[in-house]
Coordinates of C-alpha atoms and ligand atoms in Angstrom, one line a residue:
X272 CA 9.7 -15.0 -18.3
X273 CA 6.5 -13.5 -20.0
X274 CA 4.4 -10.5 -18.5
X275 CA 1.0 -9.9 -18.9
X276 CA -0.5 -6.7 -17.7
X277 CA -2.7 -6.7 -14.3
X278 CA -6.1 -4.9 -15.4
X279 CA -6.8 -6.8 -18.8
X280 CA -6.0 -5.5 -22.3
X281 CA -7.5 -2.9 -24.1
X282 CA -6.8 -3.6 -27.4
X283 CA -4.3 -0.8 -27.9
X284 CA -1.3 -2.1 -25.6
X285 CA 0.5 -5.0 -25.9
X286 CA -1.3 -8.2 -23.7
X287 CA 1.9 -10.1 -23.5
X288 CA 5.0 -8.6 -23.1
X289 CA 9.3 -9.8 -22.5
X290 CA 11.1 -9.0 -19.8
X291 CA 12.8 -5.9 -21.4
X292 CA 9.8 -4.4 -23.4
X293 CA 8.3 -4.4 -19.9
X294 CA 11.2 -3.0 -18.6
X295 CA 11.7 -0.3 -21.3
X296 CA 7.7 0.7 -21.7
X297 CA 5.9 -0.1 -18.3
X298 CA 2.6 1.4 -18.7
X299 CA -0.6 -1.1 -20.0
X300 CA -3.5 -1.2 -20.5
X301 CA -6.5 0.1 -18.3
X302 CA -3.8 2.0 -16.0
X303 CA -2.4 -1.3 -14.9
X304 CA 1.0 -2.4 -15.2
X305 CA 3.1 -5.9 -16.3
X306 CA 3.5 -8.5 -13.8
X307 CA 5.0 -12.0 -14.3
X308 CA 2.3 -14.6 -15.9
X309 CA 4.4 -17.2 -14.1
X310 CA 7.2 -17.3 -11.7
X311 CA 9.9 -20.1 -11.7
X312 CA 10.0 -22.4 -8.4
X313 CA 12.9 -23.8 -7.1
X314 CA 13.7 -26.6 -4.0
X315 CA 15.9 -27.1 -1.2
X316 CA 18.0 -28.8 -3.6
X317 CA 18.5 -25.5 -5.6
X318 CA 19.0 -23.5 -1.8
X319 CA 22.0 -26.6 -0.3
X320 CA 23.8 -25.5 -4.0
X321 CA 24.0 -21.8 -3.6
X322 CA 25.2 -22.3 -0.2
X323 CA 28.8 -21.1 -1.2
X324 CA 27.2 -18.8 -4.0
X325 CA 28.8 -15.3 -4.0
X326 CA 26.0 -12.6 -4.2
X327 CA 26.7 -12.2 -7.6
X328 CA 27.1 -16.1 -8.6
X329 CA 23.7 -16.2 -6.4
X330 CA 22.1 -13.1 -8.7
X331 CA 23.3 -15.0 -12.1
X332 CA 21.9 -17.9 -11.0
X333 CA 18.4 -16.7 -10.2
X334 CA 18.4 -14.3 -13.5
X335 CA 18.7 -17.8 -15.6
X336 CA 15.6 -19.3 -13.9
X337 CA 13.6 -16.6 -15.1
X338 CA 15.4 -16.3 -18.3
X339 CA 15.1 -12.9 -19.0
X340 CA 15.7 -11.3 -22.7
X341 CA 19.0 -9.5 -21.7
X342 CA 22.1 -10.9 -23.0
X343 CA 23.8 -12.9 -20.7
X344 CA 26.6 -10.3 -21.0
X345 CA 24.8 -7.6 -19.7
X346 CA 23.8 -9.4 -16.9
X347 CA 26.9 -10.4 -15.8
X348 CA 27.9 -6.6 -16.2
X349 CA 24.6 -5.6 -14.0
X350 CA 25.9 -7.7 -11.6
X351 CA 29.5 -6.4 -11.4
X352 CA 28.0 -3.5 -10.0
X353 CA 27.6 -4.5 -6.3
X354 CA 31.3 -4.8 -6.3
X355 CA 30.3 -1.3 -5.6
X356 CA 29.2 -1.6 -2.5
X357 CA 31.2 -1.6 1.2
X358 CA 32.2 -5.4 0.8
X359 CA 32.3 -6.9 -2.4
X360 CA 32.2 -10.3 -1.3
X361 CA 29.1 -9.7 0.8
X362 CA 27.7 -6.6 -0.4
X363 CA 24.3 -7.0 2.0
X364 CA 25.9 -8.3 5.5
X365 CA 23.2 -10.4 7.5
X366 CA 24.1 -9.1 11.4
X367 CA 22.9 -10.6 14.9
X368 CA 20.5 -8.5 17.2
X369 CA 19.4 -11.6 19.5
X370 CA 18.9 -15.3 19.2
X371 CA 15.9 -15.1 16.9
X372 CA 16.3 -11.5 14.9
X373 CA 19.0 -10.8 12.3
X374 CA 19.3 -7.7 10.6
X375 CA 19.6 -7.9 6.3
X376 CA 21.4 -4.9 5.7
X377 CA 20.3 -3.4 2.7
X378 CA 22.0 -0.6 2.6
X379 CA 25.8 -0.4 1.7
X380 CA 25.2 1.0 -2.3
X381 CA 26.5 3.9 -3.2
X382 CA 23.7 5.9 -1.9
X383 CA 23.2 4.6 1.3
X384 CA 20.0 3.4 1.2
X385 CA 18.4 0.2 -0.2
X386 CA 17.1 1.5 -3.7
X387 CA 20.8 1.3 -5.1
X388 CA 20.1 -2.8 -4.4
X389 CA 17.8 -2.6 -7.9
X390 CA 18.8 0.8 -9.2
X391 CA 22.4 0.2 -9.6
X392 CA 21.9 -3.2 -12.1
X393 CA 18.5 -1.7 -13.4
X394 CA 20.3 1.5 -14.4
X395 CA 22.9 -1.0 -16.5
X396 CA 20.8 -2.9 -18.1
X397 CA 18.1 0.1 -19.2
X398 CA 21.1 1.5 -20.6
X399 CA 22.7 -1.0 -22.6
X400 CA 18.7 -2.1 -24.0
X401 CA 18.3 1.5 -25.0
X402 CA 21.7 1.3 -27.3
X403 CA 20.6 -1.8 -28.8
X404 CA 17.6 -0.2 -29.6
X405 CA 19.7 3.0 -30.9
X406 CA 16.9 4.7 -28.7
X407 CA 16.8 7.8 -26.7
X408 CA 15.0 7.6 -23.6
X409 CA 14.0 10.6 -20.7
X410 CA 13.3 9.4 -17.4
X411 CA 11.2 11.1 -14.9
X412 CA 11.3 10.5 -11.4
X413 CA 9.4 12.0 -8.4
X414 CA 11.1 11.7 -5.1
X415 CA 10.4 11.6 -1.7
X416 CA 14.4 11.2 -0.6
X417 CA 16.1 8.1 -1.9
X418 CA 14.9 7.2 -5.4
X419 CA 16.5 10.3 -6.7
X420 CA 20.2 9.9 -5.4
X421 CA 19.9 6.5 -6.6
X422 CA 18.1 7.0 -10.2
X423 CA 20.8 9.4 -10.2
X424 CA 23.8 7.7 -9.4
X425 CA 23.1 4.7 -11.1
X426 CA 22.4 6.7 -14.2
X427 CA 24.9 9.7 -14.5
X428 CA 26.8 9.2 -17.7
X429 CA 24.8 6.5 -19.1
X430 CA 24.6 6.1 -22.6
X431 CA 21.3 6.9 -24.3
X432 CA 19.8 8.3 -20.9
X433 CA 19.0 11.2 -19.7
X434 CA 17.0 11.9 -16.4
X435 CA 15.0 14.8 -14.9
X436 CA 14.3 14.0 -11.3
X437 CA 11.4 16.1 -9.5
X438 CA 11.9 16.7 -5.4
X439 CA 10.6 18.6 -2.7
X440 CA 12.0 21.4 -1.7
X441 CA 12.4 21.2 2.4
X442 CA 10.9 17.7 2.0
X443 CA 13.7 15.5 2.3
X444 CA 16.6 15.4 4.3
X445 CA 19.8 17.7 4.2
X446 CA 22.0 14.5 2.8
X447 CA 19.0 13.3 0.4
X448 CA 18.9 17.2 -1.2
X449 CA 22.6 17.3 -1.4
X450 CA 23.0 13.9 -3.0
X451 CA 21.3 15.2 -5.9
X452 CA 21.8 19.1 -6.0
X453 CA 25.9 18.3 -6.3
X454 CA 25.6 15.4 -9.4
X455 CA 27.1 16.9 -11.5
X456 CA 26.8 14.6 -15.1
X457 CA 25.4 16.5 -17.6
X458 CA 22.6 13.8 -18.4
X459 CA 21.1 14.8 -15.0
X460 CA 18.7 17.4 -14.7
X461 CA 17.8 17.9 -10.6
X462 CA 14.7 19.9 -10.2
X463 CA 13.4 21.2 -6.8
X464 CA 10.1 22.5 -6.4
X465 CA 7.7 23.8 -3.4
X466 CA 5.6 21.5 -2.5
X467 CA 5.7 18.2 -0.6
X468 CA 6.0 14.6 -2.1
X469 CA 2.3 14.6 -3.6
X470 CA 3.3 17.6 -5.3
X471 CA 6.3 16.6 -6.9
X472 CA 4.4 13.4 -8.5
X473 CA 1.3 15.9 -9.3
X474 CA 4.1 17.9 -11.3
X475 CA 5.4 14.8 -13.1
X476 CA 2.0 13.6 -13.7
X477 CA 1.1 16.8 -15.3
X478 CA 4.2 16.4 -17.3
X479 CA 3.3 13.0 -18.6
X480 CA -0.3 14.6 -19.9
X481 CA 1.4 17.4 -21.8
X482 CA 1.3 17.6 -25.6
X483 CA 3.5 20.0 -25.8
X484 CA 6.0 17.9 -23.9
X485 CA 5.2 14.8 -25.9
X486 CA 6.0 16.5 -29.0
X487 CA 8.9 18.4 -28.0
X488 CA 10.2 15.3 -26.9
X489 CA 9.6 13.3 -30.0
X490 CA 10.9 16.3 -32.5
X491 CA 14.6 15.1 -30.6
X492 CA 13.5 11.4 -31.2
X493 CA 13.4 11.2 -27.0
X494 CA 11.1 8.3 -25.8
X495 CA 9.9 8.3 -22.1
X496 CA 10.4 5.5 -19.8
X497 CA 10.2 5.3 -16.0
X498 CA 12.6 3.8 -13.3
X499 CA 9.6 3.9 -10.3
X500 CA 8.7 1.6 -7.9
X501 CA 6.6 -0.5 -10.1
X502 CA 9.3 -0.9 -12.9
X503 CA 9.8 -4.8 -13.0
X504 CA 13.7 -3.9 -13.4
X505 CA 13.8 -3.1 -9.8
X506 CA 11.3 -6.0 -8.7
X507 CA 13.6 -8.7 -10.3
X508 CA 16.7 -7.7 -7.8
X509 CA 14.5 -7.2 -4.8
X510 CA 13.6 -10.9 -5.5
X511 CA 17.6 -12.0 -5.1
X512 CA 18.4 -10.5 -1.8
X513 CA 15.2 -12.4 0.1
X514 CA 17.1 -15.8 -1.2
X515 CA 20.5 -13.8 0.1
X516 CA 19.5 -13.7 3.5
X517 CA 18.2 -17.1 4.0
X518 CA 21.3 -18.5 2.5
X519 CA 23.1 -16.3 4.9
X520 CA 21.5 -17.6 7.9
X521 CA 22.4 -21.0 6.7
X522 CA 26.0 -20.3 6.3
X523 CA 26.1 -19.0 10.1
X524 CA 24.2 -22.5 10.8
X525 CA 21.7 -20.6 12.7
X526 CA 18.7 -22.6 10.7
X527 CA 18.7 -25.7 8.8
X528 CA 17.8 -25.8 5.0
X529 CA 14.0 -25.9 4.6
X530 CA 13.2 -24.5 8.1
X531 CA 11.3 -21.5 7.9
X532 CA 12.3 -18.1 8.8
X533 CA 9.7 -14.6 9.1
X534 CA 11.0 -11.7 7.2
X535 CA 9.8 -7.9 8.2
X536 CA 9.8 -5.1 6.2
X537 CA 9.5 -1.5 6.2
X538 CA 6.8 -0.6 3.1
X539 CA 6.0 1.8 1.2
X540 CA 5.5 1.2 -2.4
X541 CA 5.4 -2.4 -1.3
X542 CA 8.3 -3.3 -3.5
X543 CA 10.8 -4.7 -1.3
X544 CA 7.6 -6.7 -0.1
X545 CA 6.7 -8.0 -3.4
X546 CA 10.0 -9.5 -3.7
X547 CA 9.7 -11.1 -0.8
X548 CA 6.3 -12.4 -2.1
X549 CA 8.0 -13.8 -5.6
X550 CA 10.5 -15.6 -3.5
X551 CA 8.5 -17.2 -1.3
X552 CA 6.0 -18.4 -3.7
X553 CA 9.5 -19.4 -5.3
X554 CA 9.8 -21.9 -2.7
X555 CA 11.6 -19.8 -0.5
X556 CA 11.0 -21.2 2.8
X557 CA 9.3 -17.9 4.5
X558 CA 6.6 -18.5 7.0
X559 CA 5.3 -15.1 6.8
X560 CA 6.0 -11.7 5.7
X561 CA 5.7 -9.0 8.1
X562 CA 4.9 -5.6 6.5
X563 CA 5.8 -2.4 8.9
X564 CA 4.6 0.4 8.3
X565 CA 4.4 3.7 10.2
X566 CA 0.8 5.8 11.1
X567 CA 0.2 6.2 7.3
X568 CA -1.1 3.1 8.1
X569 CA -3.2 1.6 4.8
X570 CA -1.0 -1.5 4.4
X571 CA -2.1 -2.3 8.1
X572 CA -5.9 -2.0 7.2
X573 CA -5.6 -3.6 4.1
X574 CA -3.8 -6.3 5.7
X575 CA -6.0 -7.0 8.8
X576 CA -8.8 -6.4 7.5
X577 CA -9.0 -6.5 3.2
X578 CA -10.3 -2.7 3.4
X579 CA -8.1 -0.7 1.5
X580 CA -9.5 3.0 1.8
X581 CA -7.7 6.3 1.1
X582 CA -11.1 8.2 1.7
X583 CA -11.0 9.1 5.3
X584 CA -6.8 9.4 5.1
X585 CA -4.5 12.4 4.5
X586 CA -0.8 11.7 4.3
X587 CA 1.5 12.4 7.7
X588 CA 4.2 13.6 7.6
X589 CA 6.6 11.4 9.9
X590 CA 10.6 10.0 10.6
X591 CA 10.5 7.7 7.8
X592 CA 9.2 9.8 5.1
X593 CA 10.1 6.8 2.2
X594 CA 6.7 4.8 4.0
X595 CA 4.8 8.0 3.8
X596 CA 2.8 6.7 1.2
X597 CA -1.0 6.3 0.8
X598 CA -1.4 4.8 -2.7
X599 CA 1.2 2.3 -2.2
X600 CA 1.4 1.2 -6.1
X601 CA 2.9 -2.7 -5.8
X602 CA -0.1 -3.8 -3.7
X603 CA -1.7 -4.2 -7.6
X604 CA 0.5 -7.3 -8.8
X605 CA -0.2 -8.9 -4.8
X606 CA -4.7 -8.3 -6.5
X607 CA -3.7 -9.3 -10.0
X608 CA -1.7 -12.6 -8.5
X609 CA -4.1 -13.9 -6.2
X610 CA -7.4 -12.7 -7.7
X611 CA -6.6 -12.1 -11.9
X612 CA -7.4 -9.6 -14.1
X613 CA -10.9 -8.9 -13.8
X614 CA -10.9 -8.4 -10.2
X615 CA -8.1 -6.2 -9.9
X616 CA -9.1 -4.3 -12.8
X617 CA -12.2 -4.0 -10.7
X618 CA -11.0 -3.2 -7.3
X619 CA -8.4 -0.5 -8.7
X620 CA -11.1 1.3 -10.4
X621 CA -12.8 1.3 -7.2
X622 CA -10.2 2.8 -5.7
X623 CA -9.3 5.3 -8.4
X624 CA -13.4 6.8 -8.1
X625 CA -14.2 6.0 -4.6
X626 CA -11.0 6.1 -2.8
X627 CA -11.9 2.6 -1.4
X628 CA -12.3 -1.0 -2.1
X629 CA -13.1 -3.9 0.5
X630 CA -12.0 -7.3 -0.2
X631 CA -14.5 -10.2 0.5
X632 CA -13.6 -12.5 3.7
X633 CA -12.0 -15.3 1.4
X634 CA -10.1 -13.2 -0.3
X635 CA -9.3 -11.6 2.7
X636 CA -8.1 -15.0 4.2
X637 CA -5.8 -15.2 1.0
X638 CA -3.9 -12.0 1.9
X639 CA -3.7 -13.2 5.5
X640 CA -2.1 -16.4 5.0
X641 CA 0.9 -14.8 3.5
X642 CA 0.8 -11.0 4.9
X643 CA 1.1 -9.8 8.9
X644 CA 1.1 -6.0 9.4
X645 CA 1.9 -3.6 11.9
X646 CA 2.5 0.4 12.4
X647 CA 4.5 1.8 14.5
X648 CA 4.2 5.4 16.0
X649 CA 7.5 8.0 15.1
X650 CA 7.9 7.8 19.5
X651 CA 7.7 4.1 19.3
X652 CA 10.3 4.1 16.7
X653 CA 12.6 6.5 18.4
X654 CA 12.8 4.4 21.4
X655 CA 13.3 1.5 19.5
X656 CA 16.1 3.3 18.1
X657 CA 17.3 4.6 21.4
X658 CA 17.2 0.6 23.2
X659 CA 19.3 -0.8 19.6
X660 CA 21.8 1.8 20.2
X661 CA 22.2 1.0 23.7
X662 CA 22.9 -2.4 22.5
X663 CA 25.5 -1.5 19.7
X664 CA 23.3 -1.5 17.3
X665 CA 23.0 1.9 15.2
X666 CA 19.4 2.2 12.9
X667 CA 17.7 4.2 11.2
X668 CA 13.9 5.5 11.5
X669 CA 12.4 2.8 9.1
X670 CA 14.4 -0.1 10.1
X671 CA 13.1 0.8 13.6
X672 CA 9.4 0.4 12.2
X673 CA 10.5 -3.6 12.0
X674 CA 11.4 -3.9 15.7
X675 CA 7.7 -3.4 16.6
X676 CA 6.7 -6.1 14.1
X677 CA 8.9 -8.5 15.4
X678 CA 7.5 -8.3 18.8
X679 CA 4.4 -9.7 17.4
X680 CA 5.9 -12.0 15.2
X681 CA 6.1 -15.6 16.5
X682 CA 9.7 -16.0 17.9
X683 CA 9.6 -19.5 17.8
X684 CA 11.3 -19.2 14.2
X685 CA 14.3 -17.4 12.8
X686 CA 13.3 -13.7 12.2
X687 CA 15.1 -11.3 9.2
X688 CA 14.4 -7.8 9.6
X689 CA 15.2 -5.5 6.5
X690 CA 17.4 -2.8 7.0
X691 CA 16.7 0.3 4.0
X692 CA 19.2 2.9 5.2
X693 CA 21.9 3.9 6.9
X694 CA 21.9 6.0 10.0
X695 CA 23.6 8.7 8.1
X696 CA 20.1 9.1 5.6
X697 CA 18.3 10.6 8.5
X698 CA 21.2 11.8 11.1
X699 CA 18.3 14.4 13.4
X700 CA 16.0 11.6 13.7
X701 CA 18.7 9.3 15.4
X702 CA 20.5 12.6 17.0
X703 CA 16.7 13.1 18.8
X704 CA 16.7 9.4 19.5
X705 CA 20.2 8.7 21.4
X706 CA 21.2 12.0 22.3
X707 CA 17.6 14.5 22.8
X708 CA 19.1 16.9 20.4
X709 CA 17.2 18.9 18.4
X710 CA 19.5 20.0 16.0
X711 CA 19.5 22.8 13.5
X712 CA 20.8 20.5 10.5
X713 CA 22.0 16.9 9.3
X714 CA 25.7 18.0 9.6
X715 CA 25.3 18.9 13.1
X716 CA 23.4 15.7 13.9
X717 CA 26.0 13.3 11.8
X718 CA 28.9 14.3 14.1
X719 CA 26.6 14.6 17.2
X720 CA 26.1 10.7 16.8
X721 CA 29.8 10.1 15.3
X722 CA 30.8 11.3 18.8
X723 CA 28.2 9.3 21.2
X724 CA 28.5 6.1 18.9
X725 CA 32.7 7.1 18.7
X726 CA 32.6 6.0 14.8
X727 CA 33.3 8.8 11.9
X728 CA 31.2 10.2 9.7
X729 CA 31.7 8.4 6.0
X730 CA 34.2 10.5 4.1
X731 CA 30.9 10.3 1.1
X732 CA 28.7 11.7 3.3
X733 CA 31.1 14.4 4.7
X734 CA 32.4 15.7 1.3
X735 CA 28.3 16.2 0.1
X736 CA 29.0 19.0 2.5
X737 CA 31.5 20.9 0.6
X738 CA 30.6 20.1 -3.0
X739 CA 29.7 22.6 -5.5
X740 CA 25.9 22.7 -5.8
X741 CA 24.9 22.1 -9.4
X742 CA 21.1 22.3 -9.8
X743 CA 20.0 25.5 -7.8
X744 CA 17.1 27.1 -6.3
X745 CA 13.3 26.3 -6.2
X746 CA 11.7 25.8 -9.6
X747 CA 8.6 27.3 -10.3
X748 CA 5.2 24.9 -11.3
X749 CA 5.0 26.9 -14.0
X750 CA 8.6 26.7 -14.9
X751 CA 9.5 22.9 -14.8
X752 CA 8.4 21.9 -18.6
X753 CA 10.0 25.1 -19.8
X754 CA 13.5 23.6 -17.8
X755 CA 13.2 20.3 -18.7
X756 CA 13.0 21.3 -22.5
X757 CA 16.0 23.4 -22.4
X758 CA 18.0 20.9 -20.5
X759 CA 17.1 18.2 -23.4
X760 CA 17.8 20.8 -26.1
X761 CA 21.6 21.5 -24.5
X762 CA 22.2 18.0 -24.4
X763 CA 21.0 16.8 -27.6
X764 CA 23.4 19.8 -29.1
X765 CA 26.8 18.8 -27.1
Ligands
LIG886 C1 12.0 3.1 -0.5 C2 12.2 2.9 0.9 C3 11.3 2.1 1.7 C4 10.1 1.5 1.2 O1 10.3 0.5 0.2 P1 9.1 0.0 -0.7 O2 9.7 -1.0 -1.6 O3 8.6 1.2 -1.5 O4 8.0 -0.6 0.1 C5 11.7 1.9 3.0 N1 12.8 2.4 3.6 C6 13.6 3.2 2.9 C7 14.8 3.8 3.6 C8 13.4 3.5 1.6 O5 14.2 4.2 0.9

């Protein structure tokens, strides 16, 4: 598989990229990124012979039809890694809520929440391409909650890694915060600072346009690399578990092969929705794709009407702060696939001046013909949350966003909702939800529900509780290059 980057080239950057220089250096030209020049297709032919495909046989198989540059080897090691997960054998369980919706849960990686789906291989084979290199590499992340336990986990002791992750301070849940303030590898630098989400990034960003960074960082012979959103590395596994899920469905002969099935899913970065794109333009058979968001609603707009316009917005805080996102950074490779180069380098440098771009009506019809959208209010959600629970069914605050989308969704076919986290991600949400309390903390909350729902708290979430803290305190603006520095100097001396 080739890449070619999404605004044009400039000259400077590479126009055509492999699959592991894309992974390893994501930035091009113009501000764009890399995206796929072409994607394999498969038939219903290729679906009937993964029917008895493990998830991992399944992964293998779909990582040869877009014959990436990563040894064979290393794949099969990536892979391995979902015997991490609750169930080996089925590492992303599909479960009945009624007759037409099934719930794809996404969420039983180490970190309880669907980033360790692409983190936990992508970590692996970033890794094991930086030692073949003999290459040092610093990764930054910004977090709103999730990506940093999972960049995290999936990177503590890694060789030729080392990773400085950026959060909010009082921005993230009690069980986020203390997923990363306890790792304790000494590749893993955890840095909180006051702010919100925006702030965080604004802090990395900053970072990223320091000289005096740059150059401290190439005196140690450190390159930079990323493991966001937009990383192709993540993309590639958030392409295998669409084709999971259908195949899933099949097994439980609750649709025939070729029928067509809706999937919904809770966006932010648009990620898990771009995989869902690739596959069905795969030959996945997916009527359409739902997107749910919450009342940071661009996606919506963009989606029902081709205006995508971050001028008259400000970001809301809400339940399901992983979709409180305004400048939702996969939407790109949707402009570059449809509309090519030229356009998207045009509409994104609209964006970047005016805050704004509005698609014509064709193109418009183009987005519509794959894409339905919805929001769904933080009350909305709870209830939906509250009814599910009523039902057996325990979810958390994004999932819940889905439940609103499927009542629009045409139940005469087979719906697949996404599920991103566990309930234990985002305990006084769900404790509001099912039981009115307004608890003082997540560990209140957790055994609140643990009690109504008479299931225990996990034993990983409980023992976050009583684990030494490793990375303390609020970090100064001012401060963070300074403590980045000195954490790569220690490391490069032990
Ligand atoms: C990251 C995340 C999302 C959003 O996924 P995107 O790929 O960014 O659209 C939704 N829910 C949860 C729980 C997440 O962690």
């Amino acid at each position: 598989m080739l890449f070619t980057e999404t605004r044009g080239n400039d000259g400077i950057h590479a126009g055509s990229v492999s699959f592991s220089d894309a992974i390893l250096s994501p930035v091009a030209s113009f501000g764009g990124i890399y995206s796929p020049r072409n994607i394999p297709s498969v038939d219903t032919q290729f679906l009937s012979s993964q029917i008895d495909a493990s998830y991992k046989a399944l992964s293998l198989a779909l990582l040869e039809l877009f014959q990436v540059d990563v040894d064979t080897d290393i794949l099969k090691q990536a892979v391995e890694l979902y015997d991490r997960f609750d169930n080996p054998d089925n590492p992303v369980p599909l479960v009945k809520i009624s007759d037409r919706v099934y719930i794809s849960e996404l969420y039983h990686g180490p970190t309880r929440a669907f980033k360790d789906m692409a983190l936990q291989p992508f970590g692996l084979i970033l890794s094991e391409l930086a030692r073949q290199q003999n290459q040092q590499y610093l990764i930054l992340t910004a977090t709103s909650g999730d990506t940093g336990p999972a960049a995290l986990e999936t990177f503590r002791q890694r060789d030729n890694i080392r990773v400085a992750c950026l959060y909010p301070c009082g921005g993230t849940s009690d069980v986020q915060r203390l997923q990363m303030v306890t790792e304790s590898a000494d590749n893993l630098k955890v840095i909180g600072i006051d702010g919100n989400f925006d702030d965080a990034q604004a802090a990395l960003k900053s970072l990223l346009a320091s000289s005096s960074f740059s150059k401290a960082l190439s005196a140690h012979n450190i390159a930079l690399s990323a493991a966001n959103s937009v990383n192709f590395g993540r993309i590639i596994f958030q392409i295998i578990y669409q084709f999971h899920s259908y195949l899933e469905l099949l097994r439980q002969q609750k649709i025939e092969v070729g029928e067509e099935v809706n999937l919904h899913i809770p966006s932010g970065n648009f990620g898990n929705a771009l995989g869902a794109f690739y596959a069905k333009k795969m030959g996945l058979p997916v009527a359409r794709i739902y997107i749910a968001s919450n009342v940071n609603n661009v996606l919506t707009e963009w989606i029902n009407s081709g205006k995508y316009d971050l001028s008259s917005r400000r970001l809301i805080t809400t339940n399901s702060p992983a979709m409180d996102i305004l400048k939702s950074s996969n939407v790109e490779r949707i402009l570059f696939d449809l509309f090519g180069q030229q356009r998207t380098r045009d509409l994104m440098k609209q964006l970047d001046e005016n805050g704004f771009y509005q698609l014509n009506n064709e193109e418009t019809d183009q987005i519509q013909a794959i894409f339905s959208a919805s929001f769904c209010s933080d009350e909305e959600g709870q209830q939906y949350i509250s009814k599910h629970f009523g039902r057996g069914y325990l979810m958390d605050p994004h999932t819940a966003t889905c439940f609103k989308s499927c009542e629009l969704a045409d139940d005469q076919k087979m719906n697949i909702v996404y599920s991103t986290a566990e309930w234990t991600k985002f305990a006084p949400t769900i404790d509001l939800a099912i039981n009115g309390n307004r608890s003082s903390g997540d560990l209140e909350s957790l055994n609140a529900i643990a009690r109504t729902a008479n299931i225990d708290v996990p034993d990983l979430i409980e023992e976050l509780f009583s684990k030494p803290v490793c990375h303390d305190g609020i970090v100064d603006k001012a401060d963070i290059e300074a403590q980045i520095l000195a954490f790569v100097d220690k490391s490069v001396q032990s």
